mmCIF file of C-alpha atoms and ligand atoms in Angstrom:
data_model
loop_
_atom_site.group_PDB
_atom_site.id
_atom_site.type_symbol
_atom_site.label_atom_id
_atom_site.label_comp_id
_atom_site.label_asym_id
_atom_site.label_seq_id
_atom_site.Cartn_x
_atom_site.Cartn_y
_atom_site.Cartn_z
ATOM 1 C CA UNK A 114 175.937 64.830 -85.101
ATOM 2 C CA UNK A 115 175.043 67.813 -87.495
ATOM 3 C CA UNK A 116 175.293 71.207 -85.602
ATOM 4 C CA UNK A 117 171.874 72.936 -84.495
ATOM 5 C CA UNK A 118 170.298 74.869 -88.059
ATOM 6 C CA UNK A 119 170.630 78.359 -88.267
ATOM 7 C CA UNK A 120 168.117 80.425 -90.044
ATOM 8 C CA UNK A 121 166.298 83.670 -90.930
ATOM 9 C CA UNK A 122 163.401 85.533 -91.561
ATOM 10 C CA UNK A 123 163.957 88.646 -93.768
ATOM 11 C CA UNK A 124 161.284 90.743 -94.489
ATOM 12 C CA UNK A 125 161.307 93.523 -97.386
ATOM 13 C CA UNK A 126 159.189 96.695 -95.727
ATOM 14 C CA UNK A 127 157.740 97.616 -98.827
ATOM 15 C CA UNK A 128 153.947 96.844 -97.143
ATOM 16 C CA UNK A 129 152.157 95.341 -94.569
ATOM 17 C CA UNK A 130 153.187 91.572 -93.691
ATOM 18 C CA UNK A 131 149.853 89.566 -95.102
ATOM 19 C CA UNK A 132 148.953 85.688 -94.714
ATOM 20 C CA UNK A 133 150.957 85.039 -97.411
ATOM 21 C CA UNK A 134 154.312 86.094 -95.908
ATOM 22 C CA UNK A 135 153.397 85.182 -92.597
ATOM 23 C CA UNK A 136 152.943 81.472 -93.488
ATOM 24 C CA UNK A 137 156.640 80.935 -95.107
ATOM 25 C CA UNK A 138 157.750 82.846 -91.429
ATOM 26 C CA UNK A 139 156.188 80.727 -89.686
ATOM 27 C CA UNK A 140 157.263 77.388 -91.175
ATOM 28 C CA UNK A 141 160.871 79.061 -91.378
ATOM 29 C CA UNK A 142 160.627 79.479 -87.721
ATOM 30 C CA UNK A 143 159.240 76.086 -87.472
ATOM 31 C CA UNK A 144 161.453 74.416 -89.175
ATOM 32 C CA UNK A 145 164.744 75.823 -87.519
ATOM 33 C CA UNK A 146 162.958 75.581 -83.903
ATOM 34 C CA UNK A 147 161.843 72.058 -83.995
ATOM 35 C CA UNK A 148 165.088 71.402 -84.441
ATOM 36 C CA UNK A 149 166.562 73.510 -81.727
ATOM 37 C CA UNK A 150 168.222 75.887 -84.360
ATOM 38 C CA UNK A 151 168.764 79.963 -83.659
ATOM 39 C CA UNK A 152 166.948 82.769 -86.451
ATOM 40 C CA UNK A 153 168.211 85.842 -87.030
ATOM 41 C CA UNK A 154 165.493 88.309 -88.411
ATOM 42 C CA UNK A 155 166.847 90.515 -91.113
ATOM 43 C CA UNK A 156 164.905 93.630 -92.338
ATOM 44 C CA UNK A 157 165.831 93.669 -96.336
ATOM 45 C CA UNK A 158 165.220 97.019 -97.397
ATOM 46 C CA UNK A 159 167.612 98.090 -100.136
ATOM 47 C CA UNK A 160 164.161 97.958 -102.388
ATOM 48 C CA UNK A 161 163.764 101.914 -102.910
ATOM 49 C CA UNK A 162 161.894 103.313 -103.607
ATOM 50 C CA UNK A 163 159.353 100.948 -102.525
ATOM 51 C CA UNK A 164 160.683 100.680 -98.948
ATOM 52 C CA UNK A 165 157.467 102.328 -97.083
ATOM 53 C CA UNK A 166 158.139 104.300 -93.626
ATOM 54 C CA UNK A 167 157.388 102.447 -90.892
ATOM 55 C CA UNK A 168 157.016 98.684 -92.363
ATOM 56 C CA UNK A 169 159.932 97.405 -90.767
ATOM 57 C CA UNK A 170 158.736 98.131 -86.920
ATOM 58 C CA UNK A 171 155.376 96.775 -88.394
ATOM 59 C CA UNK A 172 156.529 93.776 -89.598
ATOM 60 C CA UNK A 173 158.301 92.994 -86.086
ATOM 61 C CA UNK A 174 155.125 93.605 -84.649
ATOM 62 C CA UNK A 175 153.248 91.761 -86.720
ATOM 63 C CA UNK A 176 155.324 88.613 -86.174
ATOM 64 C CA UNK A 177 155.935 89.232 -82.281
ATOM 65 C CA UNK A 178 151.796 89.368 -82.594
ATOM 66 C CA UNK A 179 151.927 85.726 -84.331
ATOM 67 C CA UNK A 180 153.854 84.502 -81.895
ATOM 68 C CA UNK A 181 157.239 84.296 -83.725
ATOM 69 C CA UNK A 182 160.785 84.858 -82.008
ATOM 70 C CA UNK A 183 164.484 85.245 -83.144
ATOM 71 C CA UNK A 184 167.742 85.105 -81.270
ATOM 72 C CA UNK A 185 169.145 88.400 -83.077
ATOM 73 C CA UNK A 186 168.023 91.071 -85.340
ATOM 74 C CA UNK A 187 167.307 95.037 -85.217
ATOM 75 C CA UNK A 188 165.444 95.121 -81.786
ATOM 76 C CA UNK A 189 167.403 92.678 -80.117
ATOM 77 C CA UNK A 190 170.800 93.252 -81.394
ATOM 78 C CA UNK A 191 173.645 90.250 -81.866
ATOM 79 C CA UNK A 192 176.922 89.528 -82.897
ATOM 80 C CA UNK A 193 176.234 89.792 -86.619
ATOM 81 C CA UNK A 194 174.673 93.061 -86.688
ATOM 82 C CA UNK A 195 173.685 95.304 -88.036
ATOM 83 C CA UNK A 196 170.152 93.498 -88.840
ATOM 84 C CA UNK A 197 169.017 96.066 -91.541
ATOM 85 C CA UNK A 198 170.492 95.956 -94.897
ATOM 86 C CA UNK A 199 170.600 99.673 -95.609
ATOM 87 C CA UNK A 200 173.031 99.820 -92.815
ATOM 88 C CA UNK A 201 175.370 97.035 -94.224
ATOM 89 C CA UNK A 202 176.715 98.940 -97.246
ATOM 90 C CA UNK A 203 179.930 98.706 -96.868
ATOM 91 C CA UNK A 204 180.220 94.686 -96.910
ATOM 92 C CA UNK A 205 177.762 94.294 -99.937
ATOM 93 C CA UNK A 206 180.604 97.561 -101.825
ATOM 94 C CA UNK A 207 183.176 94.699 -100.761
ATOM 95 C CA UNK A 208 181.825 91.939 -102.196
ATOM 96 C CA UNK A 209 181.380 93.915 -105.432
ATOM 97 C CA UNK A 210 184.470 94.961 -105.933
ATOM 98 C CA UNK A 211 185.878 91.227 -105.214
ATOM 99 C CA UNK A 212 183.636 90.653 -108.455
ATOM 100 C CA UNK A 213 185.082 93.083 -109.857
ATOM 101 C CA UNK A 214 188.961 92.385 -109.275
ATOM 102 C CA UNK A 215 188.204 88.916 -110.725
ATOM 103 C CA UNK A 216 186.616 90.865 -113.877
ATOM 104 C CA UNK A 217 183.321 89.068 -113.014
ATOM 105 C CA UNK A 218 180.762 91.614 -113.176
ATOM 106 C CA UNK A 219 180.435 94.638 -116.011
ATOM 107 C CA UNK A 220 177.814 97.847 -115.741
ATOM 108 C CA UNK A 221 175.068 97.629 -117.882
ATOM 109 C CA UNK A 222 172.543 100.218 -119.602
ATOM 110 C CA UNK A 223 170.054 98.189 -120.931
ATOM 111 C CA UNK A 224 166.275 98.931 -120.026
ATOM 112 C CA UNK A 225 164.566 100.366 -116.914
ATOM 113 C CA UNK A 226 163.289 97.131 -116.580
ATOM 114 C CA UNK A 227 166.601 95.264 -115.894
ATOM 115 C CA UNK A 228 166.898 98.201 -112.963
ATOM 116 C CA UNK A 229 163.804 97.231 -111.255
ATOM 117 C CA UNK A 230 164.465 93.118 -111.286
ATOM 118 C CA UNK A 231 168.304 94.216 -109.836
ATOM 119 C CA UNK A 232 167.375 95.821 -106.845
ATOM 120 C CA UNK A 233 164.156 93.957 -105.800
ATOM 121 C CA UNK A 234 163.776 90.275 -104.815
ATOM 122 C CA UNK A 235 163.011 88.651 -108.275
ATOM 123 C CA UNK A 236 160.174 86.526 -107.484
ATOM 124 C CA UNK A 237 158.993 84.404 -110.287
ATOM 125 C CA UNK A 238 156.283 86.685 -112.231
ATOM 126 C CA UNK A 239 159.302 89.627 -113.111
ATOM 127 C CA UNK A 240 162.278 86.328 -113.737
ATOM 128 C CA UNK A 241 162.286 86.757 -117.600
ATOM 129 C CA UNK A 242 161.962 84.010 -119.678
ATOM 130 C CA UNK A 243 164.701 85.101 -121.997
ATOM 131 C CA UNK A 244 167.865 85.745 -120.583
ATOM 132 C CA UNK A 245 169.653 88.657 -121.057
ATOM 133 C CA UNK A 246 171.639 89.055 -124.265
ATOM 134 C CA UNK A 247 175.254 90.383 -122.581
ATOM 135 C CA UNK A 248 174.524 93.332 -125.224
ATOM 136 C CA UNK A 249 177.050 95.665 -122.911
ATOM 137 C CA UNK A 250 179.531 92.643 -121.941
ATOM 138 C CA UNK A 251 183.019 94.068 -122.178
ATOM 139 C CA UNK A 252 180.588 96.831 -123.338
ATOM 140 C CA UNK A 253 182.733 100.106 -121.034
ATOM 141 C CA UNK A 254 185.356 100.403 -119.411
ATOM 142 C CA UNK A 255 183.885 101.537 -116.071
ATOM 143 C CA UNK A 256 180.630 102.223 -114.187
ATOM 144 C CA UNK A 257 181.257 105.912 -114.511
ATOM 145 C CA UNK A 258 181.574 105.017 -118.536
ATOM 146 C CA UNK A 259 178.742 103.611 -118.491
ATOM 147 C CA UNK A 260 176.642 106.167 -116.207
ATOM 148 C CA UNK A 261 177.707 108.998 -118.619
ATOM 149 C CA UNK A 262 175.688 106.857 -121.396
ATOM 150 C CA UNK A 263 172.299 107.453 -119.717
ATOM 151 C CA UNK A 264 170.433 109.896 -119.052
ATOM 152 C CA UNK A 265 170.416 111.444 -115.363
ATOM 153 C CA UNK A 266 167.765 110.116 -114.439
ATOM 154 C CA UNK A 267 168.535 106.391 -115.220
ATOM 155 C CA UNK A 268 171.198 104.634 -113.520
ATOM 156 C CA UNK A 269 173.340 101.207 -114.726
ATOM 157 C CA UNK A 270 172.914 98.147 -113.325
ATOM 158 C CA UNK A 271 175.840 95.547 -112.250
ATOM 159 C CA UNK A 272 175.341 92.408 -114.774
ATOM 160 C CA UNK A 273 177.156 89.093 -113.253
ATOM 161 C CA UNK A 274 179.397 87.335 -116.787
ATOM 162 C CA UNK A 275 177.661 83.177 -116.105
ATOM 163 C CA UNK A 276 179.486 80.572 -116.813
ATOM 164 C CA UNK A 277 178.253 78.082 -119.080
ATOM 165 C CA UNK A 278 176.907 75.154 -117.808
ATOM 166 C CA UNK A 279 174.016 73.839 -115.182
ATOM 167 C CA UNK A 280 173.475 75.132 -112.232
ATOM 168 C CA UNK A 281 171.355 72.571 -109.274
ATOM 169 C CA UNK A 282 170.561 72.421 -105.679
ATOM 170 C CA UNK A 283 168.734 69.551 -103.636
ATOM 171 C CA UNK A 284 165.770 71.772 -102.269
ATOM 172 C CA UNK A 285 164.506 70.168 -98.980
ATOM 173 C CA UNK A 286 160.901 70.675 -100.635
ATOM 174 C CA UNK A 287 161.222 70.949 -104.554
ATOM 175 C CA UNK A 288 163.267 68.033 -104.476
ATOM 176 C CA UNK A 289 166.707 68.861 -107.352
ATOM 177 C CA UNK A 290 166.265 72.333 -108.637
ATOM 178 C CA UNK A 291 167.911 72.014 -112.224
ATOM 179 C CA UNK A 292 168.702 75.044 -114.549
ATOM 180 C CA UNK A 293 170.669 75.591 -117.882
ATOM 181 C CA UNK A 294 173.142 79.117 -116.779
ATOM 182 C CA UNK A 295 172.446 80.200 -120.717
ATOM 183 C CA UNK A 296 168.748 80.765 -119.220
ATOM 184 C CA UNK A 297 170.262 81.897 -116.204
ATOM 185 C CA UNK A 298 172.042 84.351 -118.277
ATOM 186 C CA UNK A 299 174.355 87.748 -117.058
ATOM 187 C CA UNK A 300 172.001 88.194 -114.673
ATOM 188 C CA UNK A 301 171.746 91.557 -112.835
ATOM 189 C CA UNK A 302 173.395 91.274 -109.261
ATOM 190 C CA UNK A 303 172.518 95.223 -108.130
ATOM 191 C CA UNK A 304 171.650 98.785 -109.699
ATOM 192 C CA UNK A 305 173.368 100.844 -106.363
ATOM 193 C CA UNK A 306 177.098 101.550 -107.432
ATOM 194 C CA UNK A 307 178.404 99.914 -104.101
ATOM 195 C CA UNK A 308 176.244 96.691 -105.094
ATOM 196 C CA UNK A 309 173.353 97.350 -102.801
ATOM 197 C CA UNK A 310 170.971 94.832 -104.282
ATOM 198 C CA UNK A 311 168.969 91.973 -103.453
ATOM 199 C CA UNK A 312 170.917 89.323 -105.175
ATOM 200 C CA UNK A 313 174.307 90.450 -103.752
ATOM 201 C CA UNK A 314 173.277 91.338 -100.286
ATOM 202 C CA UNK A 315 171.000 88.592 -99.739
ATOM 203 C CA UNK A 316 173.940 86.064 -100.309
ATOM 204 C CA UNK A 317 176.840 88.329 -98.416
ATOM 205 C CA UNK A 318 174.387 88.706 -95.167
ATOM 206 C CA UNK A 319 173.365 84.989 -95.496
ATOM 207 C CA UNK A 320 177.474 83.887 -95.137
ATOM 208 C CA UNK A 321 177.971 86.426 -92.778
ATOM 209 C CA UNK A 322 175.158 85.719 -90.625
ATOM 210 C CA UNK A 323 176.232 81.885 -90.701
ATOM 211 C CA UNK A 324 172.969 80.669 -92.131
ATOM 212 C CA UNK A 325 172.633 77.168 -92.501
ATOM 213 C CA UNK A 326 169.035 77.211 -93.927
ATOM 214 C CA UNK A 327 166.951 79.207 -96.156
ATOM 215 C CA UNK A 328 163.385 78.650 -96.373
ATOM 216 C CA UNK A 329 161.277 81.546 -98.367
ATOM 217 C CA UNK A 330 158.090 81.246 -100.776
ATOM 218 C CA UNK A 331 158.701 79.000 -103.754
ATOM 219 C CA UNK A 332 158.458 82.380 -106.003
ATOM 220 C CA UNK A 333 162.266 82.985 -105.393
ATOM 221 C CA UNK A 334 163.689 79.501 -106.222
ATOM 222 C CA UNK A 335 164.509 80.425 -109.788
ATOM 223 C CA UNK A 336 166.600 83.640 -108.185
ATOM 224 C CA UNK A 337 168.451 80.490 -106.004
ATOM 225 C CA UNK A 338 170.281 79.866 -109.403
ATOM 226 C CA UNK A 339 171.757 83.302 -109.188
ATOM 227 C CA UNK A 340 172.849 83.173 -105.151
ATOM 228 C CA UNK A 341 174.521 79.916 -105.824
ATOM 229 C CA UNK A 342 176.496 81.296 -108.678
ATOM 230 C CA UNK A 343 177.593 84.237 -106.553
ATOM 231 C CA UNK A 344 178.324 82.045 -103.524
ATOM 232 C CA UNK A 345 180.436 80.246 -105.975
ATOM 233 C CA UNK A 346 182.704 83.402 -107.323
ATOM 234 C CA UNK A 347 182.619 85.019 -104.093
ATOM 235 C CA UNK A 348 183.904 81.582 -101.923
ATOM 236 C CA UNK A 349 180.736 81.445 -99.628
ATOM 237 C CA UNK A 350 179.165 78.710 -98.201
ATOM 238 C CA UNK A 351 175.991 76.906 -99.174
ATOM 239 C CA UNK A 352 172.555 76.877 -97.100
ATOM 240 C CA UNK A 353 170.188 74.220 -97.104
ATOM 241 C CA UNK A 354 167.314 75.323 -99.703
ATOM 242 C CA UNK A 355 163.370 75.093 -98.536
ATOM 243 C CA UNK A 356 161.193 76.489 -101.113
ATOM 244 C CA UNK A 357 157.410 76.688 -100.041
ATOM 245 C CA UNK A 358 154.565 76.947 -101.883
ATOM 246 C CA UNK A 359 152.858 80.689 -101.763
ATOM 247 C CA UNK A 360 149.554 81.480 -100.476
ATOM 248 C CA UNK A 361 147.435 82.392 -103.974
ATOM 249 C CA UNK A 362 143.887 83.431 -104.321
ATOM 250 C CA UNK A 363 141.118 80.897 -105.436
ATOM 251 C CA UNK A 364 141.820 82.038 -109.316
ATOM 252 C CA UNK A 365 145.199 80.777 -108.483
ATOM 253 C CA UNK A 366 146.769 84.673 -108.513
ATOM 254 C CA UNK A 367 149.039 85.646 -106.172
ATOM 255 C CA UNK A 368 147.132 87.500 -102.959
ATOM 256 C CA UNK A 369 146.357 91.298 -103.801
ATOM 257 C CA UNK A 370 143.982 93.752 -102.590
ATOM 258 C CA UNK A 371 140.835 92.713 -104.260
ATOM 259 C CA UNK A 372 141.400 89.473 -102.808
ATOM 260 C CA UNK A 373 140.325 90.975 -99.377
ATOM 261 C CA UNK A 374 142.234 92.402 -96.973
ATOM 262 C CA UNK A 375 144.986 89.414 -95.292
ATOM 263 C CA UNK A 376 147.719 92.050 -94.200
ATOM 264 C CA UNK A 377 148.396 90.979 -90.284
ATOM 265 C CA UNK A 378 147.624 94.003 -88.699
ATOM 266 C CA UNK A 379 143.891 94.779 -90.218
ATOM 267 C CA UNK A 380 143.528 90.561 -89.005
ATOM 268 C CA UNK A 381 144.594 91.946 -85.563
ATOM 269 C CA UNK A 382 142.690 95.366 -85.661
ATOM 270 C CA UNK A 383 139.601 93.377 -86.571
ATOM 271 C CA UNK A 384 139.641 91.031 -83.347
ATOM 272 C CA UNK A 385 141.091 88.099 -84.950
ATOM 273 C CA UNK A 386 143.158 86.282 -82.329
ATOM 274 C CA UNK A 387 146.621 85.162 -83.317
ATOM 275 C CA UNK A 388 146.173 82.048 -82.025
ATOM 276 C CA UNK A 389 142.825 81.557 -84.815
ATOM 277 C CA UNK A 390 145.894 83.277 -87.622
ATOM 278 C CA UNK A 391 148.390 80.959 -86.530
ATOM 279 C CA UNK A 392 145.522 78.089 -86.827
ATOM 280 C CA UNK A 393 144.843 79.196 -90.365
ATOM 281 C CA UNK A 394 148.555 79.203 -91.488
ATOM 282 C CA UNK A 395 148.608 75.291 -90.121
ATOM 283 C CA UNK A 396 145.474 73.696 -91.496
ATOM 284 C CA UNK A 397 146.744 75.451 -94.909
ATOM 285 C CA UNK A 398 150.148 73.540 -93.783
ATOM 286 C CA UNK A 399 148.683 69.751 -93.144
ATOM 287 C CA UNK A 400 149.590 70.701 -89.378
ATOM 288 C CA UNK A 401 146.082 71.646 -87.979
ATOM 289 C CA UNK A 402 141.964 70.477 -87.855
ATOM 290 C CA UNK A 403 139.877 72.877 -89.621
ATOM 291 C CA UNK A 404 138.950 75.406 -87.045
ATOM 292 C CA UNK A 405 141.642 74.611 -84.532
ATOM 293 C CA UNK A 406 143.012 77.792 -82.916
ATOM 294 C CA UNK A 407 146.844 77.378 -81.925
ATOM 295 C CA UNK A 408 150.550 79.194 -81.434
ATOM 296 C CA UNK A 409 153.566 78.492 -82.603
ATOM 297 C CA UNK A 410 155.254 76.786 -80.037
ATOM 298 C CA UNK A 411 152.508 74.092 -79.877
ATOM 299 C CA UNK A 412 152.794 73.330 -83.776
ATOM 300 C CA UNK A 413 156.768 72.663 -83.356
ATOM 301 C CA UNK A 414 155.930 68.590 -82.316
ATOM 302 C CA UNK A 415 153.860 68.352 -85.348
ATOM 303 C CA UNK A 416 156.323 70.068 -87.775
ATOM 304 C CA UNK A 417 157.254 67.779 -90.478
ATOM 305 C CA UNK A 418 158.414 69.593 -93.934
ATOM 306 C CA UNK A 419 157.435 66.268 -95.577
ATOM 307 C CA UNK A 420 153.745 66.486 -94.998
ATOM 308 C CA UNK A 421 153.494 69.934 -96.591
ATOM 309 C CA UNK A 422 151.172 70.475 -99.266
ATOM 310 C CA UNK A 423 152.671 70.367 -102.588
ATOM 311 C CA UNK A 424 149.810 72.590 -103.767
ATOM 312 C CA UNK A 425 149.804 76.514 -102.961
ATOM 313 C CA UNK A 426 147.495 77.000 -100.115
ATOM 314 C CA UNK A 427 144.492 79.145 -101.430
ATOM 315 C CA UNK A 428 142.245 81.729 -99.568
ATOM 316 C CA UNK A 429 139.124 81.133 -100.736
ATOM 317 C CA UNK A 430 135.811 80.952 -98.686
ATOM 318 C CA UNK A 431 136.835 78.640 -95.954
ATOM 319 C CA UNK A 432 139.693 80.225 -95.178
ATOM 320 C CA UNK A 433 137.892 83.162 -94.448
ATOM 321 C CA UNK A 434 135.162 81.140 -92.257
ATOM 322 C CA UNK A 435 138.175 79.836 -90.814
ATOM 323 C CA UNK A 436 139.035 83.553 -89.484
ATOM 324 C CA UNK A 437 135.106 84.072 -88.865
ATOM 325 C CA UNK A 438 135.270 87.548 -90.772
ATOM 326 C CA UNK A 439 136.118 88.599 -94.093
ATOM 327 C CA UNK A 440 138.171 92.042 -94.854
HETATM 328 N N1 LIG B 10 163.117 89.906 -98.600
HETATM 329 C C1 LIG B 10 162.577 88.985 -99.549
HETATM 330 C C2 LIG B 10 161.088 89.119 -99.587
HETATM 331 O O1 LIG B 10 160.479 89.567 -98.626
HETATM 332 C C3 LIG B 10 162.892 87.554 -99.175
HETATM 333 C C4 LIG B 10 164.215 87.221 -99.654
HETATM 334 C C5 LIG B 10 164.734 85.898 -99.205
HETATM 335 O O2 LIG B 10 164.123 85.219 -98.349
HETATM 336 O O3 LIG B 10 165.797 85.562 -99.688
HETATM 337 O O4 LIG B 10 160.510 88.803 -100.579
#
């Protein structure tokens, strides 16, 4: 008998939680709780300097507001804490410098660009379509080298030497994920020194939390590629893989603000009921009737990953009816 799933939700506080996000947290928590698995919530805010004050107690609020629980994480403490990456330096500066030992990783200096898509979750629209060129493999002889080659203002970023070969994982909703490492390429694991960066971090906290499944918006399935190579040099286990479709606007864009106004709390400040949110998220899921206003808990005996859409949901004009107001 498999053990009970373990899983997270880990929220970057660079802005408001909107529909968007709240629908892959709420069939994360769906998935793990119908099957009477734990979640750990885990704030992910290594992203400066987009981190905004106060979005992390937001987005706990916001997802308390849905509804949503977790057995451990920054306001209800647990075994595996610290929940909040920022506070978790130390491990990610360890993992680095196993890379590093095994001659894995090498600094880079190559644009401000390649910063930007180290430190932040690389969802789909900043992956590049051409991998990077290993212009600075074997390129210094340290990060300090390298540092002194830029100017003060810029800083190098920690490449990861791929192996050749394919990369795949069996995604519980994509089905086999397949990719080619030369389009993987050296990809960038962190900018911080210490190897504070998404890549890195999100794969060291996901061991050392013991999570057993990832689900997350279908955006970041490309960046799996990377986190399996890591998990790989570094000895780590495997999660399971969930990739959901995103939430897109009827031109088929991802949500922004002239879409309207989906963040959580302007829902909330509006008089939108969670239960009508949580309703919205379903019927955009295959899990509710048009119209039907419901929580969390009562969606977990209707919770099948197999019925969900293929399609992104979209907010378009029904949606809004759906939340009888537009913002
Ligand atoms: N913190 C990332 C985000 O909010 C999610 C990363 C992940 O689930 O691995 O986009």
């Amino acid at each position: 008998m498999p053990s009970a799933p373990r899983g997270r939700l880990a929220p970057s506080p660079t802005g408001a939680l909107h529909l968007g996000n709240a629908r892959s947290f709420l069939l994360a928590w769906l998935s793990v709780r119908s099957r009477g698995g734990s979640l750990v919530l885990r704030v992910e805010d290594l992203d400066h300097p987009k981190v905004k004050p106060g979005a992390a107690a937001g987005a706990v609020e916001d997802l308390h507001w849905l509804g949503l629980d977790w057995d451990e994480g920054p306001d209800v403490g647990g075994p595996c804490g610290p929940y909040v990456q920022s506070a978790r330096r130390a491990r990610y500066r360890d993992a680095l410098n196993r890379l590093r030992a095994a001659g894995l990783v090498y600094p880079c200096v190559c644009s401000r660009r390649d910063v930007e898509e180290a430190q932040s979750a690389p969802h789909r629209e900043t992956v590049r379509s051409l991998a990077y060129d290993g212009r600075c493999r074997d390129r210094f002889a340290s990060w300090a080298e390298a540092r002194a080659a830029l100017p003060p203002d810029r800083l190098p970023v920690w490449r990861f030497r791929s192996a050749p070969g394919v990369s795949s994982f069996d995604d519980l909703v994509l089905g086999r994920h397949v990719q080619d490492r030369a389009a993987l390429g050296d990809f960038a694991v962190a900018r911080d020194p210490d190897g504070a960066g998404y890549q890195l971090a999100c794969v060291v906290d996901d061991a050392a939390m013991g999570i057993t499944e990832v689900l997350r918006g279908d955006d970041l399935a490309e960046a799996t590629h990377a986190q399996l190579a890591l998990q790989e040099a570094l000895g780590l286990p495997r999660p399971v893989y969930a990739h959901v479709p995103l939430v897109v606007a009827p031109d088929g864009r991802r949500l922004a603000k002239r879409h309207g106004d989906t963040r959580l709390a302007s829902l909330r400040a509006a008089g939108v009921s969670p239960r009508r949110v949580c309703g919205l998220l379903a019927w955009w899921s295959g899990m509710a009737a048009f119209g039907e206003e419901i929580s969390p808990p009562e969606l977990l005996p209707r919770f099948d990953l197999a019925r969900l859409p293929r399609a992104p949901a979209v907010l378009d004009g029904d949606a809004w009816r759906f939340l009888g107001t537009r913002l």
